[in-house]
Amino acid sequence: MAKNAFPHQRCSGSWPGPGDAALAARLSTRLRGSLRGHMTPERICCARQIVEAVAARRLPRRAAVIATTTAIVESTLLNINRKLDHTSLGLF
């Protein structure tokens, strides 16, 4: 998989945040599957946006795990900005 295989845009206006590169590097070697070796500060920022949305709604931590896992499957944690199939746009 290419580093940024899909057409995408930023998840927020202030990305990546301080420390995102170090966290991406640490996670990149620990992951399995298609994201192994491909975690980027941009993807960390998108994951953070998901977790913040869950927290803002006062949902349980498990909701953040489920939402982030779903975004990994749907978009590899990239905010896709062009339709690639009939249902996927954005992170989900």
C-alpha atoms as a PDB file:
ATOM      1  CA  MET A   1       0.000   0.000   0.000  1.00  0.00           C
ATOM      2  CA  ALA A   2       1.305   3.437  -0.831  1.00  0.00           C
ATOM      3  CA  LYS A   3       1.775   5.909   1.995  1.00  0.00           C
ATOM      4  CA  ASN A   4      -1.273   7.941   0.914  1.00  0.00           C
ATOM      5  CA  ALA A   5      -3.021   5.674  -1.573  1.00  0.00           C
ATOM      6  CA  PHE A   6      -6.312   7.558  -1.807  1.00  0.00           C
ATOM      7  CA  PRO A   7      -7.219  11.146  -2.754  1.00  0.00           C
ATOM      8  CA  HIS A   8      -7.724  12.861   0.597  1.00  0.00           C
ATOM      9  CA  GLN A   9      -7.705  16.079   2.566  1.00  0.00           C
ATOM     10  CA  ARG A  10      -6.798  17.143   6.084  1.00  0.00           C
ATOM     11  CA  CYS A  11      -8.906  15.909   8.984  1.00  0.00           C
ATOM     12  CA  SER A  12      -8.521  19.266  10.724  1.00  0.00           C
ATOM     13  CA  GLY A  13      -7.028  22.670  10.104  1.00  0.00           C
ATOM     14  CA  SER A  14      -4.264  22.232  12.686  1.00  0.00           C
ATOM     15  CA  TRP A  15      -2.633  18.983  11.729  1.00  0.00           C
ATOM     16  CA  PRO A  16      -0.341  17.327  12.396  1.00  0.00           C
ATOM     17  CA  GLY A  17      -0.003  18.203  16.039  1.00  0.00           C
ATOM     18  CA  PRO A  18       3.168  18.206  18.086  1.00  0.00           C
ATOM     19  CA  GLY A  19       4.252  14.675  18.809  1.00  0.00           C
ATOM     20  CA  ASP A  20       2.239  13.116  15.958  1.00  0.00           C
ATOM     21  CA  ALA A  21       5.348  12.111  14.006  1.00  0.00           C
ATOM     22  CA  ALA A  22       6.896  10.366  17.013  1.00  0.00           C
ATOM     23  CA  LEU A  23       3.643   8.544  17.804  1.00  0.00           C
ATOM     24  CA  ALA A  24       3.218   7.514  14.156  1.00  0.00           C
ATOM     25  CA  ALA A  25       6.765   6.128  14.059  1.00  0.00           C
ATOM     26  CA  ARG A  26       6.221   4.190  17.279  1.00  0.00           C
ATOM     27  CA  LEU A  27       2.896   2.722  16.144  1.00  0.00           C
ATOM     28  CA  SER A  28       3.972   2.006  12.584  1.00  0.00           C
ATOM     29  CA  THR A  29       6.203  -0.889  13.592  1.00  0.00           C
ATOM     30  CA  ARG A  30       3.701  -2.294  16.100  1.00  0.00           C
ATOM     31  CA  LEU A  31       0.746  -2.459  13.717  1.00  0.00           C
ATOM     32  CA  ARG A  32      -0.242  -5.444  11.646  1.00  0.00           C
ATOM     33  CA  GLY A  33      -1.850  -5.589   8.247  1.00  0.00           C
ATOM     34  CA  SER A  34      -1.981  -2.821   5.670  1.00  0.00           C
ATOM     35  CA  LEU A  35      -1.011   0.009   8.041  1.00  0.00           C
ATOM     36  CA  ARG A  36       2.186  -1.670   9.252  1.00  0.00           C
ATOM     37  CA  GLY A  37       4.990   0.665   8.226  1.00  0.00           C
ATOM     38  CA  HIS A  38       2.502   3.208   6.883  1.00  0.00           C
ATOM     39  CA  MET A  39       1.247   5.079   9.944  1.00  0.00           C
ATOM     40  CA  THR A  40       1.711   8.807   9.362  1.00  0.00           C
ATOM     41  CA  PRO A  41       1.222  11.950  11.454  1.00  0.00           C
ATOM     42  CA  GLU A  42      -1.766  12.718   9.205  1.00  0.00           C
ATOM     43  CA  ARG A  43      -3.417   9.405  10.097  1.00  0.00           C
ATOM     44  CA  ILE A  44      -2.744  10.025  13.801  1.00  0.00           C
ATOM     45  CA  CYS A  45      -4.524  13.370  13.448  1.00  0.00           C
ATOM     46  CA  CYS A  46      -7.550  11.721  11.825  1.00  0.00           C
ATOM     47  CA  ALA A  47      -7.697   9.114  14.599  1.00  0.00           C
ATOM     48  CA  ARG A  48      -7.543  11.923  17.159  1.00  0.00           C
ATOM     49  CA  GLN A  49     -10.507  13.636  15.486  1.00  0.00           C
ATOM     50  CA  ILE A  50     -12.534  10.438  15.853  1.00  0.00           C
ATOM     51  CA  VAL A  51     -11.612  10.034  19.525  1.00  0.00           C
ATOM     52  CA  GLU A  52     -12.414  13.696  20.242  1.00  0.00           C
ATOM     53  CA  ALA A  53     -15.839  13.346  18.581  1.00  0.00           C
ATOM     54  CA  VAL A  54     -16.597  10.304  20.741  1.00  0.00           C
ATOM     55  CA  ALA A  55     -15.459  12.132  23.887  1.00  0.00           C
ATOM     56  CA  ALA A  56     -17.542  15.216  23.001  1.00  0.00           C
ATOM     57  CA  ARG A  57     -20.611  12.985  22.873  1.00  0.00           C
ATOM     58  CA  ARG A  58     -19.665  11.415  26.214  1.00  0.00           C
ATOM     59  CA  LEU A  59     -19.723   7.944  24.719  1.00  0.00           C
ATOM     60  CA  PRO A  60     -17.787   5.069  26.286  1.00  0.00           C
ATOM     61  CA  ARG A  61     -14.152   4.465  25.361  1.00  0.00           C
ATOM     62  CA  ARG A  62     -15.213   1.329  23.471  1.00  0.00           C
ATOM     63  CA  ALA A  63     -17.099   3.569  21.017  1.00  0.00           C
ATOM     64  CA  ALA A  64     -13.792   5.256  20.118  1.00  0.00           C
ATOM     65  CA  VAL A  65     -12.164   1.863  19.564  1.00  0.00           C
ATOM     66  CA  ILE A  66     -15.018   0.723  17.315  1.00  0.00           C
ATOM     67  CA  ALA A  67     -15.123   4.010  15.361  1.00  0.00           C
ATOM     68  CA  THR A  68     -11.343   4.111  14.849  1.00  0.00           C
ATOM     69  CA  THR A  69     -11.257   0.466  13.782  1.00  0.00           C
ATOM     70  CA  THR A  70     -14.075   1.116  11.318  1.00  0.00           C
ATOM     71  CA  ALA A  71     -12.185   4.094   9.856  1.00  0.00           C
ATOM     72  CA  ILE A  72      -9.056   1.958   9.462  1.00  0.00           C
ATOM     73  CA  VAL A  73     -11.040  -0.562   7.421  1.00  0.00           C
ATOM     74  CA  GLU A  74     -12.989   1.999   5.401  1.00  0.00           C
ATOM     75  CA  SER A  75     -10.328   4.593   4.600  1.00  0.00           C
ATOM     76  CA  THR A  76      -7.002   3.552   6.179  1.00  0.00           C
ATOM     77  CA  LEU A  77      -7.507   6.624   8.399  1.00  0.00           C
ATOM     78  CA  LEU A  78      -7.402   9.093   5.512  1.00  0.00           C
ATOM     79  CA  ASN A  79     -10.139  11.696   4.993  1.00  0.00           C
ATOM     80  CA  ILE A  80     -11.076  10.641   1.457  1.00  0.00           C
ATOM     81  CA  ASN A  81     -12.397  13.569  -0.567  1.00  0.00           C
ATOM     82  CA  ARG A  82     -13.383  11.882  -3.847  1.00  0.00           C
ATOM     83  CA  LYS A  83     -15.861   9.043  -4.258  1.00  0.00           C
ATOM     84  CA  LEU A  84     -14.032   5.791  -4.820  1.00  0.00           C
ATOM     85  CA  ASP A  85     -17.096   3.578  -4.681  1.00  0.00           C
ATOM     86  CA  HIS A  86     -20.787   4.136  -4.030  1.00  0.00           C
ATOM     87  CA  THR A  87     -20.612   4.594  -0.264  1.00  0.00           C
ATOM     88  CA  SER A  88     -17.198   5.694   0.987  1.00  0.00           C
ATOM     89  CA  LEU A  89     -16.359   9.349   1.532  1.00  0.00           C
ATOM     90  CA  GLY A  90     -14.505  10.922   4.425  1.00  0.00           C
ATOM     91  CA  LEU A  91     -13.150   8.625   7.112  1.00  0.00           C
ATOM     92  CA  PHE A  92     -16.090   6.225   6.977  1.00  0.00           C
END
